[in-house]
Amino acid sequence: ADLGVTKEEVVDAIISIKESADLPRLAFEVYDDFVTPTAESLDCLVHLVIAGDQLAADAAGMSAVRQWLMEGGRLWIMLDQVDPATVELLLGDAFDCQVVDRVGLTSVTTDPVDPGLDGGETAAAEFEEPVELVRVITTDENVLYAVNGWPAAFYRRVGNGYVMFTTLGPRGWLRTRTPKDPHPVDVSYPTTYIATDALKGLGGHFFEQSQTSILSQEQFS
């Protein structure tokens, strides 16, 4: 089911996970007509989010992202936004989960599964507009969070790189900012949303220091 996730919701999730890790909110958007012909053109990046299928029609870009990942890149794939066929083209056998179906949820309880995550069962969040959950079957030891017993976030090691998958739509990882919450990192552009505890936990995994050195700006030039 297409629950009409907007680009703004995807951006809100990216900004919120970065703010939760006390990182600058700066992010660059890769448009449909942008071509990344070589892995070297991505070496200035440490983190990359895939929330669309444009790579499926870009063989050079697909190869570049795959090599960048193998050499130590850290990739976030939003499975509610990306066709599994695109992920299979990118990761091959490393993408070993099976998509069962998609459901819309108006009540979401995100529970930590990985023993390294803090906290227990979270309070349910209620939504007037349903949030999509892609129900998948995957290896239990790689699951970070679950919703209704289904994996909501899990990861894979690919070469020297790391891939984080989320199956819950972006709004499921966000809550409305309140006066009691910390001020936005960039006070000139306040945001309506803030990361839930679960999204903060994902940030702790996703923003771990890469084991592979990234090219300096001088080398990239």
Short mmCIF file of C-alpha atoms in Angstrom, two decimals, residues 5-216:
data_model
loop_
_atom_site.label_atom_id
_atom_site.label_comp_id
_atom_site.label_asym_id
_atom_site.label_seq_id
_atom_site.Cartn_x
_atom_site.Cartn_y
_atom_site.Cartn_z
CA VAL A 5 5.02 9.37 2.43
CA THR A 6 6.35 12.77 1.39
CA LYS A 7 9.93 13.78 0.75
CA GLU A 8 9.61 16.15 3.73
CA GLU A 9 8.91 13.21 6.06
CA VAL A 10 12.03 11.44 4.85
CA VAL A 11 14.09 14.61 5.36
CA ASP A 12 12.57 15.11 8.84
CA ALA A 13 13.74 11.61 9.82
CA ILE A 14 17.26 12.23 8.49
CA ILE A 15 17.55 15.61 10.25
CA SER A 16 16.14 14.20 13.50
CA ILE A 17 18.52 11.23 13.66
CA LYS A 18 21.46 13.57 13.06
CA GLU A 19 20.29 16.00 15.75
CA SER A 20 19.83 13.10 18.18
CA ALA A 21 23.53 12.30 17.71
CA ASP A 22 24.55 15.98 18.11
CA LEU A 23 25.66 16.10 14.50
CA PRO A 24 25.23 19.04 12.10
CA ARG A 25 21.94 18.77 10.26
CA LEU A 26 23.58 19.42 6.88
CA ALA A 27 22.55 16.86 4.26
CA PHE A 28 22.80 16.73 0.48
CA GLU A 29 20.03 15.44 -1.74
CA VAL A 30 20.93 13.33 -4.78
CA TYR A 31 18.44 14.04 -7.56
CA ASP A 32 17.19 11.64 -10.23
CA ASP A 33 19.47 13.09 -12.90
CA PHE A 34 22.59 12.97 -10.73
CA VAL A 35 25.09 10.32 -11.85
CA THR A 36 27.85 8.96 -9.63
CA PRO A 37 30.02 7.12 -12.18
CA THR A 38 32.80 6.00 -9.83
CA ALA A 39 33.18 4.99 -6.21
CA GLU A 40 35.85 7.69 -5.86
CA SER A 41 33.14 10.31 -6.42
CA LEU A 42 31.48 9.08 -3.19
CA ASP A 43 34.64 8.91 -1.07
CA CYS A 44 33.90 12.26 0.57
CA LEU A 45 30.75 10.70 2.08
CA VAL A 46 30.59 8.61 5.23
CA HIS A 47 26.81 8.08 5.34
CA LEU A 48 24.24 7.65 2.58
CA VAL A 49 20.45 7.22 2.74
CA ILE A 50 18.53 5.46 -0.03
CA ALA A 51 14.82 6.34 -0.07
CA GLY A 52 13.95 5.76 -3.73
CA ASP A 53 14.57 3.56 -6.75
CA GLN A 54 16.57 5.80 -9.11
CA LEU A 55 19.66 3.60 -8.71
CA ALA A 56 17.81 0.71 -10.37
CA ALA A 57 18.07 2.54 -13.70
CA ASP A 58 21.65 3.74 -13.15
CA ALA A 59 24.13 0.88 -13.57
CA ALA A 60 27.17 3.11 -13.04
CA GLY A 61 25.68 4.65 -9.91
CA MET A 62 24.71 1.23 -8.57
CA SER A 63 28.26 -0.05 -9.05
CA ALA A 64 29.73 3.06 -7.43
CA VAL A 65 27.51 2.80 -4.34
CA ARG A 66 28.24 -0.93 -4.03
CA GLN A 67 32.01 -0.37 -4.12
CA TRP A 68 31.77 2.58 -1.72
CA LEU A 69 29.81 0.38 0.71
CA MET A 70 32.25 -2.52 0.45
CA GLU A 71 35.12 -0.16 1.25
CA GLY A 72 33.53 1.06 4.48
CA GLY A 73 30.52 3.23 3.69
CA ARG A 74 27.51 3.31 6.02
CA LEU A 75 24.18 3.00 4.24
CA TRP A 76 20.60 3.48 5.46
CA ILE A 77 17.95 1.86 3.25
CA MET A 78 14.31 2.77 3.92
CA LEU A 79 12.51 -0.39 2.82
CA ASP A 80 9.12 1.33 2.93
CA GLN A 81 10.45 3.61 0.16
CA VAL A 82 12.68 1.23 -1.84
CA ASP A 83 11.59 -1.74 -3.93
CA PRO A 84 13.21 -4.97 -2.71
CA ALA A 85 14.32 -5.64 -6.31
CA THR A 86 16.45 -2.46 -6.17
CA VAL A 87 18.06 -3.65 -2.92
CA GLU A 88 18.78 -7.06 -4.43
CA LEU A 89 20.51 -5.42 -7.40
CA LEU A 90 22.67 -3.44 -4.98
CA LEU A 91 23.47 -6.05 -2.33
CA GLY A 92 22.98 -9.41 -4.01
CA ASP A 93 23.02 -12.30 -1.52
CA ALA A 94 23.71 -9.89 1.36
CA PHE A 95 20.02 -8.94 1.19
CA ASP A 96 18.58 -12.15 2.57
CA CYS A 97 15.28 -10.97 4.04
CA GLN A 98 11.87 -11.86 2.64
CA VAL A 99 9.14 -9.23 2.29
CA VAL A 100 5.79 -10.64 3.41
CA ASP A 101 3.43 -7.67 2.96
CA ARG A 102 2.76 -4.03 3.88
CA VAL A 103 0.30 -2.84 6.53
CA GLY A 104 -0.84 0.53 7.82
CA LEU A 105 -0.68 1.09 11.58
CA THR A 106 -2.45 3.77 13.62
CA SER A 107 -0.82 2.59 16.86
CA VAL A 108 2.94 1.91 16.93
CA THR A 109 4.96 0.43 19.78
CA THR A 110 8.67 0.20 18.92
CA ASP A 111 10.48 -2.32 21.12
CA PRO A 112 14.28 -2.77 21.37
CA VAL A 113 15.45 -6.26 20.42
CA ASP A 114 19.23 -5.91 20.33
CA PRO A 115 20.57 -6.38 23.90
CA GLY A 116 22.96 -3.47 23.39
CA LEU A 117 20.07 -1.01 23.17
CA ASP A 118 18.86 0.84 26.26
CA GLY A 119 15.31 0.81 27.53
CA GLY A 120 12.43 -1.62 27.46
CA GLU A 121 9.06 -1.57 25.77
CA THR A 122 8.07 1.91 24.66
CA ALA A 123 4.69 3.57 25.03
CA ALA A 124 2.42 3.31 22.01
CA ALA A 125 2.36 6.26 19.63
CA GLU A 126 -0.99 7.01 18.00
CA PHE A 127 -1.39 8.31 14.45
CA GLU A 128 -4.47 9.67 12.69
CA GLU A 129 -2.96 8.79 9.32
CA PRO A 130 -1.61 5.20 9.26
CA VAL A 131 2.14 4.64 9.25
CA GLU A 132 3.34 1.94 6.89
CA LEU A 133 5.19 -1.12 8.14
CA VAL A 134 6.83 -3.47 5.65
CA ARG A 135 6.61 -6.87 7.32
CA VAL A 136 9.74 -8.91 6.62
CA ILE A 137 11.36 -12.13 7.76
CA THR A 138 15.07 -11.79 8.52
CA THR A 139 17.85 -13.09 10.78
CA ASP A 140 16.88 -12.46 14.40
CA GLU A 141 20.36 -11.64 15.68
CA ASN A 142 20.58 -8.61 13.39
CA VAL A 143 17.27 -7.03 14.45
CA LEU A 144 17.54 -3.77 16.38
CA TYR A 145 13.86 -2.86 16.92
CA ALA A 146 10.54 -4.60 16.36
CA VAL A 147 6.92 -3.50 15.95
CA ASN A 148 4.21 -6.05 16.77
CA GLY A 149 6.89 -8.75 16.67
CA TRP A 150 8.04 -7.79 13.14
CA PRO A 151 11.49 -6.30 12.48
CA ALA A 152 11.29 -2.51 12.29
CA ALA A 153 15.05 -2.00 11.94
CA PHE A 154 17.89 -4.42 11.29
CA TYR A 155 21.42 -4.33 9.88
CA ARG A 156 23.95 -6.20 7.79
CA ARG A 157 27.74 -6.02 7.49
CA VAL A 158 28.71 -5.90 3.81
CA GLY A 159 32.45 -6.06 3.22
CA ASN A 160 33.89 -3.30 5.41
CA GLY A 161 30.59 -1.43 5.27
CA TYR A 162 27.38 -1.35 7.26
CA VAL A 163 23.77 -1.31 6.03
CA MET A 164 20.88 -0.29 8.28
CA PHE A 165 17.39 -1.19 7.06
CA THR A 166 14.19 0.36 8.39
CA THR A 167 10.79 -1.10 7.56
CA LEU A 168 8.67 1.39 9.53
CA GLY A 169 7.72 4.61 7.73
CA PRO A 170 9.54 7.83 8.72
CA ARG A 171 6.70 9.20 10.89
CA GLY A 172 6.90 6.11 13.08
CA TRP A 173 10.39 7.19 14.21
CA LEU A 174 9.42 10.78 15.04
CA ARG A 175 7.41 12.67 17.64
CA THR A 176 6.29 16.27 17.89
CA ARG A 177 8.79 18.58 19.56
CA THR A 178 7.57 20.02 22.88
CA PRO A 179 8.74 23.06 24.91
CA LYS A 180 10.51 20.64 27.29
CA ASP A 181 12.72 19.25 24.52
CA PRO A 182 16.19 20.64 23.76
CA HIS A 183 16.33 23.48 21.26
CA PRO A 184 17.18 22.51 17.68
CA VAL A 185 20.86 22.44 16.81
CA ASP A 186 20.14 25.03 14.13
CA VAL A 187 17.87 27.54 15.89
CA SER A 188 17.50 29.56 12.68
CA TYR A 189 15.48 26.70 11.19
CA PRO A 190 13.41 25.05 13.94
CA THR A 191 11.86 21.66 13.20
CA THR A 192 8.44 20.39 14.19
CA TYR A 193 9.69 16.89 14.95
CA ILE A 194 12.27 15.22 17.14
CA ALA A 195 13.70 11.70 17.22
CA THR A 196 11.97 9.11 19.36
CA ASP A 197 14.13 7.09 21.75
CA ALA A 198 14.12 4.32 19.14
CA LEU A 199 15.49 6.62 16.43
CA LYS A 200 18.15 7.83 18.87
CA GLY A 201 19.12 4.20 19.37
CA LEU A 202 19.39 3.71 15.62
CA GLY A 203 21.60 6.79 15.44
CA GLY A 204 23.97 5.22 17.94
CA HIS A 205 24.43 2.29 15.55
CA PHE A 206 24.41 4.18 12.28
CA PHE A 207 26.87 6.90 13.27
CA GLU A 208 29.49 4.61 14.80
CA GLN A 209 32.95 5.49 13.55
CA SER A 210 33.66 3.75 10.24
CA GLN A 211 36.56 1.31 10.32
CA THR A 212 37.76 2.53 6.93
CA SER A 213 39.38 5.93 6.53
CA ILE A 214 37.63 8.35 4.21
CA LEU A 215 39.62 10.39 1.70
CA SER A 216 40.53 13.88 2.81
#
